Coordinates of C-alpha atoms in Angstrom, one line a residue:
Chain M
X24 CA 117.3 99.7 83.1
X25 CA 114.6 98.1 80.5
X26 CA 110.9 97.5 80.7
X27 CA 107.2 98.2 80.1
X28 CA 108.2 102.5 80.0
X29 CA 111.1 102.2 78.1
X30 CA 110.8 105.3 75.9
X31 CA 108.7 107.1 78.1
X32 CA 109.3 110.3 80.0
X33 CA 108.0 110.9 83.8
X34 CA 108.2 114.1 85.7
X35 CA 108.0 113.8 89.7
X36 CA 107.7 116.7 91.3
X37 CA 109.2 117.0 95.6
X38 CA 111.1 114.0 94.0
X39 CA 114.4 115.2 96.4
X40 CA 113.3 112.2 98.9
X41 CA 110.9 110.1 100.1
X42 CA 107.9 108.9 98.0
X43 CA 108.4 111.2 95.3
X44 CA 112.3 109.8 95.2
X45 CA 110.7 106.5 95.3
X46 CA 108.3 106.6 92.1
X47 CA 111.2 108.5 90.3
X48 CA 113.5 105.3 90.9
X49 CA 111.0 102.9 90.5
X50 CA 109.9 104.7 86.9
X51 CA 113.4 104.7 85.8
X52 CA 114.1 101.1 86.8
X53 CA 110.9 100.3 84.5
X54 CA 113.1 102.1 81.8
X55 CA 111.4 105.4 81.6
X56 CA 113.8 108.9 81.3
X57 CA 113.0 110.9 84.5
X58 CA 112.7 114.7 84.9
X59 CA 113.4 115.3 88.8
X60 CA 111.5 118.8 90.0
X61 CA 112.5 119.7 93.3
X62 CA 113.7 123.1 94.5
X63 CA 116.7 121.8 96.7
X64 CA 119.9 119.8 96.1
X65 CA 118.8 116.7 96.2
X66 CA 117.1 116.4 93.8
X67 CA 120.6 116.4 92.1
X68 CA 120.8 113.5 94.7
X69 CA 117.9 111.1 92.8
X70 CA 119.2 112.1 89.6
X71 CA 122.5 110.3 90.4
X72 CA 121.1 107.6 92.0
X73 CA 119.0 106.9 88.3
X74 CA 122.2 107.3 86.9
X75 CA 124.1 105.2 89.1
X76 CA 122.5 102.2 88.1
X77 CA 122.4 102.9 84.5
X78 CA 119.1 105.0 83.7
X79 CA 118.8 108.5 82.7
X80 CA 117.6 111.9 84.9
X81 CA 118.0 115.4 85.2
X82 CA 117.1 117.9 87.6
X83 CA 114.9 121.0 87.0
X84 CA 114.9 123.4 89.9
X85 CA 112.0 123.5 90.6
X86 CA 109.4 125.8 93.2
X87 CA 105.8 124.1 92.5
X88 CA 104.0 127.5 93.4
X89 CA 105.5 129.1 90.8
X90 CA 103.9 129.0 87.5
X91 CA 106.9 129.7 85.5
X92 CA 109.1 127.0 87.9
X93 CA 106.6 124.6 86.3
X94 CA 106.3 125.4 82.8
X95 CA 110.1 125.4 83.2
X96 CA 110.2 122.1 84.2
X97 CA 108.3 120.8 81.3
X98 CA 109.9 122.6 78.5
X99 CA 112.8 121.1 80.1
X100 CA 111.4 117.3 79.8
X101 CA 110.6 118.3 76.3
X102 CA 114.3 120.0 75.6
X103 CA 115.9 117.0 76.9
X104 CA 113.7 114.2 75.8
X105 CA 111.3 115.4 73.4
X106 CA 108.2 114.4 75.0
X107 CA 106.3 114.0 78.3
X108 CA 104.2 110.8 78.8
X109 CA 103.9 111.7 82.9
X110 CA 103.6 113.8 85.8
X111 CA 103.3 112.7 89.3
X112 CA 102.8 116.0 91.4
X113 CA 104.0 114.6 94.7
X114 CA 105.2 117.6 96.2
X115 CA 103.8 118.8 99.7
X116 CA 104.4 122.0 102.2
X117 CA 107.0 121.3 104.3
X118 CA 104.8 121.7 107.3
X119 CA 103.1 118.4 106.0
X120 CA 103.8 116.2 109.1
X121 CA 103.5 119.0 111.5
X122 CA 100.6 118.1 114.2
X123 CA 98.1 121.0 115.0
X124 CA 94.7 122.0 116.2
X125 CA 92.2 123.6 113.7
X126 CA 91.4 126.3 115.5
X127 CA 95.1 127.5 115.3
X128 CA 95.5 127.2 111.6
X129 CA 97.0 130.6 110.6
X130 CA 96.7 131.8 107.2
X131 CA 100.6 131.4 106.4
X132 CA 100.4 128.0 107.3
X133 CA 97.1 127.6 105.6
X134 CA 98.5 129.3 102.2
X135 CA 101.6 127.1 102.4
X136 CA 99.8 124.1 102.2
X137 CA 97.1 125.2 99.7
X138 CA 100.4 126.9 97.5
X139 CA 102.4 123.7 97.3
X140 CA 100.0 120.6 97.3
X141 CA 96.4 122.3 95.3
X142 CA 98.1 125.0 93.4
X143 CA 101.0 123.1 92.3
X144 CA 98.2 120.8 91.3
X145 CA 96.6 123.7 88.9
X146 CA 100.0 124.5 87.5
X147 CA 101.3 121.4 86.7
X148 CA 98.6 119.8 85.0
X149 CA 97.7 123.0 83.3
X150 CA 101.4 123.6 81.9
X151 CA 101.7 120.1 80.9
X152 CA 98.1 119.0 79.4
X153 CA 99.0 120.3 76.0
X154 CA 102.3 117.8 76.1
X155 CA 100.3 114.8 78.3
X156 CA 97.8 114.9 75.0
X157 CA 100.8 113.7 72.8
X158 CA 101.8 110.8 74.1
X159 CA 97.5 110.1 75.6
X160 CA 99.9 110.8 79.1
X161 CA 99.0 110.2 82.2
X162 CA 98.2 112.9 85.1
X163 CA 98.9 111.4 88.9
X164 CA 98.4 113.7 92.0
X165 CA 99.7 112.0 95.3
X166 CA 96.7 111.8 97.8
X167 CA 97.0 110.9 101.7
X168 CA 95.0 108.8 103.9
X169 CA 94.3 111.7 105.4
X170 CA 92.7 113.0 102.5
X171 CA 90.4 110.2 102.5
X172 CA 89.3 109.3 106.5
X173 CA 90.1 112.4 108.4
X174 CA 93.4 113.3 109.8
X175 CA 93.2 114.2 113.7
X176 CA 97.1 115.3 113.6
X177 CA 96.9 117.0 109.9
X178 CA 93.5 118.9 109.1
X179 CA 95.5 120.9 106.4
X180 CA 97.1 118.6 105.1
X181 CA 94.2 116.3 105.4
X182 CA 91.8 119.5 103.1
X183 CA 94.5 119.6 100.2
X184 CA 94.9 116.0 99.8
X185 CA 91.4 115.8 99.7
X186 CA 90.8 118.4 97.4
X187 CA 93.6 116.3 95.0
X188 CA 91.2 113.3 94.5
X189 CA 88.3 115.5 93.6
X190 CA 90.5 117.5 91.0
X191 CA 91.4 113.8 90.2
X192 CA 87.6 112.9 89.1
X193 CA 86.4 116.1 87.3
X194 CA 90.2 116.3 85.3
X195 CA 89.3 112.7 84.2
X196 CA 85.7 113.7 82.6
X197 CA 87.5 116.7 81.3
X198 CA 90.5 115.4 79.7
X199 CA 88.6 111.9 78.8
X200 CA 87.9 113.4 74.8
X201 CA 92.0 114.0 74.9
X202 CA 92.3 110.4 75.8
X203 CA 94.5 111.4 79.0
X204 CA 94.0 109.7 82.0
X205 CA 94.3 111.0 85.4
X206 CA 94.4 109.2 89.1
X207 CA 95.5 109.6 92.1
X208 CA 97.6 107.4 94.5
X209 CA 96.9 107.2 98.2
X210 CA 100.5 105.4 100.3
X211 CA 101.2 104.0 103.4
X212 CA 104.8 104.6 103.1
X213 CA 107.9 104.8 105.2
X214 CA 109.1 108.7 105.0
X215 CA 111.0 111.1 106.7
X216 CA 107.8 112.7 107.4
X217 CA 106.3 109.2 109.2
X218 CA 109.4 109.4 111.0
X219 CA 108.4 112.7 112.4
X220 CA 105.2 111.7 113.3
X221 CA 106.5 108.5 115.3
X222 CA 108.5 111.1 117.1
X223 CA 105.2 113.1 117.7
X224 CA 102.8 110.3 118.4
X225 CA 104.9 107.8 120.4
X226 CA 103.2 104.0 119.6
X227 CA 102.0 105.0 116.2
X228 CA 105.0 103.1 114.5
X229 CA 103.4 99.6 117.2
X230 CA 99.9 100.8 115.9
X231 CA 100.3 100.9 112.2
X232 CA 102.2 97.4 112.1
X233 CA 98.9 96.0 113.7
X234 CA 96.8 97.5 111.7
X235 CA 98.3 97.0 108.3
X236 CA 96.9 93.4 107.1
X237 CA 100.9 93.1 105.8
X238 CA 102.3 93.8 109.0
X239 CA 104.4 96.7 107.5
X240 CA 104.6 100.2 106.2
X241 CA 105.5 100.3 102.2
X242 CA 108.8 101.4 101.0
X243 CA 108.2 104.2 98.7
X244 CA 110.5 102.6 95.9
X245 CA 109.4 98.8 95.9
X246 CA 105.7 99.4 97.4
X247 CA 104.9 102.4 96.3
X248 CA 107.2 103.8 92.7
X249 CA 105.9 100.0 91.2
X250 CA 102.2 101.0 91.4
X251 CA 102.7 104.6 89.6
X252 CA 104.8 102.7 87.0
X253 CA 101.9 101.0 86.4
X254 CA 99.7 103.8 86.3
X255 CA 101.4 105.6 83.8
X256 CA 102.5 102.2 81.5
X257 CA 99.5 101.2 79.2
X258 CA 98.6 97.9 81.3
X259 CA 96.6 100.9 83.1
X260 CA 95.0 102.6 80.0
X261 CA 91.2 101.6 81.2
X262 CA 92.3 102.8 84.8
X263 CA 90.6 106.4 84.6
X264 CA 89.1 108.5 87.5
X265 CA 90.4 106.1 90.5
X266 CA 92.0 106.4 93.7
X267 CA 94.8 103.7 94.0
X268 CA 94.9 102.8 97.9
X269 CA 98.7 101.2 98.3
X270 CA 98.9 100.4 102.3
X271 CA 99.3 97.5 102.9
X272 CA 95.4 96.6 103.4
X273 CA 94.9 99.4 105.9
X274 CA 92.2 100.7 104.4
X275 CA 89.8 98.4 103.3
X276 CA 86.5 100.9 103.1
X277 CA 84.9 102.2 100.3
Chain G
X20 CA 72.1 129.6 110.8
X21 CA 73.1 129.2 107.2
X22 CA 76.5 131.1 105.3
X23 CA 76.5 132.2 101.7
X24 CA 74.5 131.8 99.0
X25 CA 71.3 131.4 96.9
X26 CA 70.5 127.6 98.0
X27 CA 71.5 129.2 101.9
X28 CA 68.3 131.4 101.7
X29 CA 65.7 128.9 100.4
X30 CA 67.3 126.5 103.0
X31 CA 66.8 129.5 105.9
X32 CA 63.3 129.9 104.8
X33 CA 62.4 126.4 105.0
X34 CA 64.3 125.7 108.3
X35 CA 61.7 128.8 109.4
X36 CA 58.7 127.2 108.7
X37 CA 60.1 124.2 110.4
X38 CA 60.4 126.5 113.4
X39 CA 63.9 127.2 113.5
X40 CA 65.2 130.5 114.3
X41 CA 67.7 130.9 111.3
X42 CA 70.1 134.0 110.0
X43 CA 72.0 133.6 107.0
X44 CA 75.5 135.3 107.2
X45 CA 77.6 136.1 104.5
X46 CA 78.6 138.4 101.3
X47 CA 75.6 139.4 98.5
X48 CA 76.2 139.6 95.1
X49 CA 73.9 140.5 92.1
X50 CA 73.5 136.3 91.6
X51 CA 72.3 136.0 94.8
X52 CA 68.3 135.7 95.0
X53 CA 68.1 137.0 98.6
X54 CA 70.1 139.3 100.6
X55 CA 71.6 137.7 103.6
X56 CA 70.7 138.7 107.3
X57 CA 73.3 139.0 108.1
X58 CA 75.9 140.8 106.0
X59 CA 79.7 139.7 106.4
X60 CA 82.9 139.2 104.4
X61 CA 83.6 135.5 106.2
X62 CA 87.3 136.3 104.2
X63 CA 89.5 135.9 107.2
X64 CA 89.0 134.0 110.7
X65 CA 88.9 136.9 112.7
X66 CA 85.7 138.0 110.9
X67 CA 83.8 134.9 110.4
X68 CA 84.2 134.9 114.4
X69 CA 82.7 138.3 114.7
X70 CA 79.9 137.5 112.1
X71 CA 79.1 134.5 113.8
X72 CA 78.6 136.3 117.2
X73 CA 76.7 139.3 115.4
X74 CA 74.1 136.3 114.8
X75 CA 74.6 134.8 118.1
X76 CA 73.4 138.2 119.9
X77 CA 70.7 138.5 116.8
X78 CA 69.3 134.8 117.3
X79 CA 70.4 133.7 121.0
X80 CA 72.3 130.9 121.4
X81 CA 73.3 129.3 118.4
X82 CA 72.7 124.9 118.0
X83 CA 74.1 124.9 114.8
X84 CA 76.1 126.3 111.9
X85 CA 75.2 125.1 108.2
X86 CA 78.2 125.9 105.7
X87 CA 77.6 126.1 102.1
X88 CA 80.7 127.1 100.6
X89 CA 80.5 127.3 96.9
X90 CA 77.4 129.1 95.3
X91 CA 77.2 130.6 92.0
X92 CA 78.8 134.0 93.3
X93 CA 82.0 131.6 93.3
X94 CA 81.7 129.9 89.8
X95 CA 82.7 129.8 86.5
X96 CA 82.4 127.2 84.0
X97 CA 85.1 126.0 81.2
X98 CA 87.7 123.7 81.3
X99 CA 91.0 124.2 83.9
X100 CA 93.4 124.9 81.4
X101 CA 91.1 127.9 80.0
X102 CA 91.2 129.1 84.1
X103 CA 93.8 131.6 85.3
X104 CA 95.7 131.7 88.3
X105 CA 93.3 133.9 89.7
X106 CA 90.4 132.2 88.8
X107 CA 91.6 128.8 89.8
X108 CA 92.5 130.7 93.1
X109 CA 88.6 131.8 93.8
X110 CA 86.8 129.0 92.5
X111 CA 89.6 125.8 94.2
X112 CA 91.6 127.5 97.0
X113 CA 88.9 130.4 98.4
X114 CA 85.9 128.1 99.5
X115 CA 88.0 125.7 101.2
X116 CA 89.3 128.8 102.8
X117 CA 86.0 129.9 103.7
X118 CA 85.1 127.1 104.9
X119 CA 88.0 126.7 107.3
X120 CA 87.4 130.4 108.9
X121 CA 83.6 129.5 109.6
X122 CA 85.1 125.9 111.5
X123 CA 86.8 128.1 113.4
X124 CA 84.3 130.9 114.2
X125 CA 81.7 127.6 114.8
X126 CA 84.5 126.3 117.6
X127 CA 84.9 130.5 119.1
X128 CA 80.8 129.9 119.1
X129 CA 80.3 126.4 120.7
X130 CA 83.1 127.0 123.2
X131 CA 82.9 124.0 126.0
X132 CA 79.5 122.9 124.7
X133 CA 78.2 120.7 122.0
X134 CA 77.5 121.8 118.8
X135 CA 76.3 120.6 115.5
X136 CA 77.6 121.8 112.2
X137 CA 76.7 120.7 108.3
X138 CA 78.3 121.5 105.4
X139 CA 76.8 121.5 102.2
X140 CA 78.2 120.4 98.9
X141 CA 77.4 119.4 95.7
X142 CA 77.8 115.5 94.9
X143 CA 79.3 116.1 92.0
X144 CA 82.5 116.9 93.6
X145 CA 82.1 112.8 95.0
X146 CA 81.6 111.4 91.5
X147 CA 83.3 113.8 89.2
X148 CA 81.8 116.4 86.5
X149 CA 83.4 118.1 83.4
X150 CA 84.0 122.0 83.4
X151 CA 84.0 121.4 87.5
X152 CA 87.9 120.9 88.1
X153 CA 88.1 123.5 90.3
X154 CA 84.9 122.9 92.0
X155 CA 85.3 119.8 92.8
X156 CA 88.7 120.7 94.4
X157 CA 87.1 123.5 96.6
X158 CA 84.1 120.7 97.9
X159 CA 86.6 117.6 98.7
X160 CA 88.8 120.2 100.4
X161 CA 86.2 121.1 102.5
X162 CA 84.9 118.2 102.7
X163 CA 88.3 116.6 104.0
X164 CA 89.0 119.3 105.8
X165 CA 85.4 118.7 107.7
X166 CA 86.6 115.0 108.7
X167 CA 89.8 116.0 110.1
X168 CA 87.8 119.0 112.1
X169 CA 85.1 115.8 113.3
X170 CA 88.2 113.6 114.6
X171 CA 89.4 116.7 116.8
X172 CA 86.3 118.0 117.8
X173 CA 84.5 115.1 118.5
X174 CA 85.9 114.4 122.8
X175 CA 83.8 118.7 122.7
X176 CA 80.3 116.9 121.5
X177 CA 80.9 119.1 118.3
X178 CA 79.7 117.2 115.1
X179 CA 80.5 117.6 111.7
X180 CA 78.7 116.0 108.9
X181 CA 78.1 116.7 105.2
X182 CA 75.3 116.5 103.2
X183 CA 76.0 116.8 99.1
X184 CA 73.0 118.0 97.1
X185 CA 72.3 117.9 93.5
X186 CA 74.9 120.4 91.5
X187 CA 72.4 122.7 90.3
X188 CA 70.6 123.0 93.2
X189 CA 73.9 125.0 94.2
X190 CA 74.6 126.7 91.3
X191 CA 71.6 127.1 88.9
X192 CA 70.8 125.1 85.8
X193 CA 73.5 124.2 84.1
X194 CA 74.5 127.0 81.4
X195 CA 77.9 128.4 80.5
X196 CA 78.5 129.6 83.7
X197 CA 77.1 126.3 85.9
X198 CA 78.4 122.8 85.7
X199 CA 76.4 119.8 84.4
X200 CA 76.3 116.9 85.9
X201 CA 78.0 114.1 84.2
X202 CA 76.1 112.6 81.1
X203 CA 74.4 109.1 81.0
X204 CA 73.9 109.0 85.0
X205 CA 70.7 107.0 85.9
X206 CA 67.1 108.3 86.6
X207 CA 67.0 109.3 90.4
X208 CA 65.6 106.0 92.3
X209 CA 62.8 107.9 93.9
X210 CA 61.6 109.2 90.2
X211 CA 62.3 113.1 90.6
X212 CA 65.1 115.0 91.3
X213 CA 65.3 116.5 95.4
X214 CA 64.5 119.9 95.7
X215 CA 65.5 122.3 98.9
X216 CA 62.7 122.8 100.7
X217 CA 60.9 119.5 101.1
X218 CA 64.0 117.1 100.6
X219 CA 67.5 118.9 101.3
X220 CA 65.8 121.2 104.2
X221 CA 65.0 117.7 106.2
X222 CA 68.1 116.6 105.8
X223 CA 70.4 119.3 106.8
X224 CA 67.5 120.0 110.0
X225 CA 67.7 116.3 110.8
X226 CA 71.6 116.3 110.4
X227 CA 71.7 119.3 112.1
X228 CA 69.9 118.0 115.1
X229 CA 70.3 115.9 118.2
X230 CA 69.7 113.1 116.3
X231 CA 73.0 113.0 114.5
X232 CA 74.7 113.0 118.1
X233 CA 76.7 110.1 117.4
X234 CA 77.4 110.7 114.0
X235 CA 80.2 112.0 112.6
X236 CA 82.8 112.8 109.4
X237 CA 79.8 111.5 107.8
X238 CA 79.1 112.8 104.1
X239 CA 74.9 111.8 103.4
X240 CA 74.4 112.2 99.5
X241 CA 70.9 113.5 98.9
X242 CA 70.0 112.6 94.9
X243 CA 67.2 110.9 95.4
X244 CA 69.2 107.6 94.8
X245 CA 71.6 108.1 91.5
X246 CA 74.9 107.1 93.2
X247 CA 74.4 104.3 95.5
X248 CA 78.3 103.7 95.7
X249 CA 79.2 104.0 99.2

């Protein structure tokens, strides 16, 4: 596995499955080293499917509330590789795709959100910014549609992924004298988590194929991994601030 | 009715002379300029709700709720990897927080009938501003959070709109402890810089008001025309 991050080193965080398994595949198959965070198994899982076809991974255990979890994670990148060039914090509660009402949002539901997708923001970028500043690295935090229109189903979900993108502008000002660049991604992707919400919204699947100009939902390897590549290769150096919308078209305001 | 903060009383008295029968509800701190009507911890849902009715019996029936969730009591300025986990937890995670409790004592309020409520947030959270990380993740959150809460509540007649106001009107001129706004930005259009209340007290009454009936998820930036991105 060769190409424009050959040398490089990429941390995904919630990389076990789904998007986060797909930007970890897709980085590696640009040639960069990847450092799989996830707290379950299968993150052991992505790592041997990097290694299957001939790049390199590890797993890190890896609980993204917990601040030493994180700083774990990047002294391993740095043990193993001896640098850090990215960090995609794709992780999200596992109560991401459940469906309900704002006026019965508990607090532990609330908290779990706010602890995996806005704190493990904090935590990551703050354990690895001394690392990022290196290599003039590259910060991504996964955003939603939902963070960016309004989520009937999700309002939690919808809050922290919002919250992401305005961490995403400030952290660019902030770290812009250090030279390293943050963004954030926003995916139309085919998940386990879409799955569930086909299951919960019957049609959606029918309404989404309308609605995307491509006539599809992305794959979170091909559609979705190629696009944080870029983000973190230096074809993107001048890219600084921005929200990267990859759906297909479905989004087309500003 | 306004919630928390310096900016929430200068608003409240300017909604008065308008003719509005206001309260401001919330927590006092030594920052503050004026002492709410209204004092409440809005920390958990179930006491936002009873703050929110302790105004309702105070006022009479309540049209609207006006949610300013960050305010200088909530603020510190230096860069994020200078802020602690406890810091980072009451300047990014505790506004949003807020902000959800008051949604929900605003929907315990309205009930079955229509309702209008405007949050209010500072515009640089839109467009980005150094020694603000955390800020700017507390506004967008709430902001967010305020267009999911319009797609739901919208079939009730219960609107939901923003309007973002200059940083320091929220948090004071910038010093050590308030954010700047970003360097080189252009000259306001309209030659001066909005204050609260001639400029930002029309707004939030006007978005506030029947007149905003079909309008919702909406965020209205009031700068006096430096951003004109949207």
């Amino acid at each position: 596995m060769s190409g424009p991050l050959d040398g490089r080193v990429v941390l995904v965080t919630g990389a076990g499955r789904g998007v986060g398994r797909g930007i970890a595949l897709a980085c590696a198959e640009k040639g960069a080293s990847i450092v799989v965070a996830a707290p379950k198994e299968n993150g052991a899982e992505t790592v041997a499917r990097v290694t299957d076809r001939g790049g390199r991974a590890i797993w890190v255990k890896c609980d993204v509330t917990s601040a030493p979890d994180v700083e774990g994670a990047v002294a391993a990148a740095i043990g193993e590789y001896g640098r850090l060039d990215g960090v995609v914090h794709n992780a999200t509660s596992r109560h991401s795709s459940e469906v309900v009402a704002v006026e019965d949002l508990d607090q532990p539901l609330w908290e779990d959100h706010i602890a995996v997708s806005l704190r493990g923001a904090y935590l990551c970028a703050r354990a690895s910014f001394e690392e990022l500043r290196k290599t003039q690295g590259r910060l991504v935090l996964m955003t939603s549609p939902a963070g960016m229109e309004g989520s009937k189903e999700l309002p939690a979900y919808a809050a922290v992924k919002g919250a992401l993108r305005g961490m995403v502008r400030s952290l660019a000002i902030e770290w812009g004298d250090a030279r390293v660049r943050v963004a954030a991604v926003s995916p139309l992707a085919q998940t386990d988590a879409l799955d569930n919400a086909y299951r919960e919204n019957p049609g959606l699947d029918a309404r989404l194929r309308a609605i995307v100009p491509l006539g599809r939902v992305g794959d979170p390897e091909t559609d979705i991994g190629p696009v944080v590549a870029f983000l973190i290769g230096d074809d993107s150096r001048y890219v600084n601030g921005q929200t990267l919308i990859v759906d297909g078209g479905r989004f087309t305001s500003l | 009715m306004t919630l928390g903060s310096g900016l929430s009383a200068q608003l409240a008295d300017a909604l008065r002379t308008s003719g509005a029968t206001v309260a401001v509800v919330g927590s006092h701190s030594d920052s503050d300029s004026a002492k709410p009507d209204i004092p409440a911890d809005l920390g958990t849902s179930v006491a936002a709700i009873a703050a929110l009715r302790a105004a309702e019996e105070a006022l009479g029936e309540i049209d609207t709720v006006v949610i300013v969730p960050s305010s200088r009591t909530t603020l510190g300025a230096g860069e994020l990897v200078d802020l602690d986990a406890n810091g980072w937890t009451a300047l990014a995670e505790d506004p949003i927080t807020m902000t959800l409790w008051c949604l929900q004592a605003a929907r315990a309020l309205f009930a079955s009938r229509p309702g209008r409520i405007v949050l209010v947030t500072p515009s640089a959270s839109m467009t980005g501003a150094g020694h603000f990380v955390a800020g700017s993740a507390a506004a967008e959150g709430a902001r967010s959070l305020a267009k999911a809460t319009a797609r739901q509540w919208g079939p009730l007649g219960i609107t939901i709109n923003t309007v973002a106001v200059p940083v320091d009107l929220l948090y004071g001129p910038p010093d050590d402890q308030a954010p700047a706004d970003r360097a080189g930005l252009p000259a306001p259009a309209i030659g001066r810089v909005p204050d609260v209340p001639n400029d930002i007290a029309a707004v939030v009454a006007a978005v506030g008001s029947d007149l905003f009936a079909s309008v919702t998820g909406v965020t209205i930036a009031v700068d006096g025309g430096v951003w004109m991105t949207a």
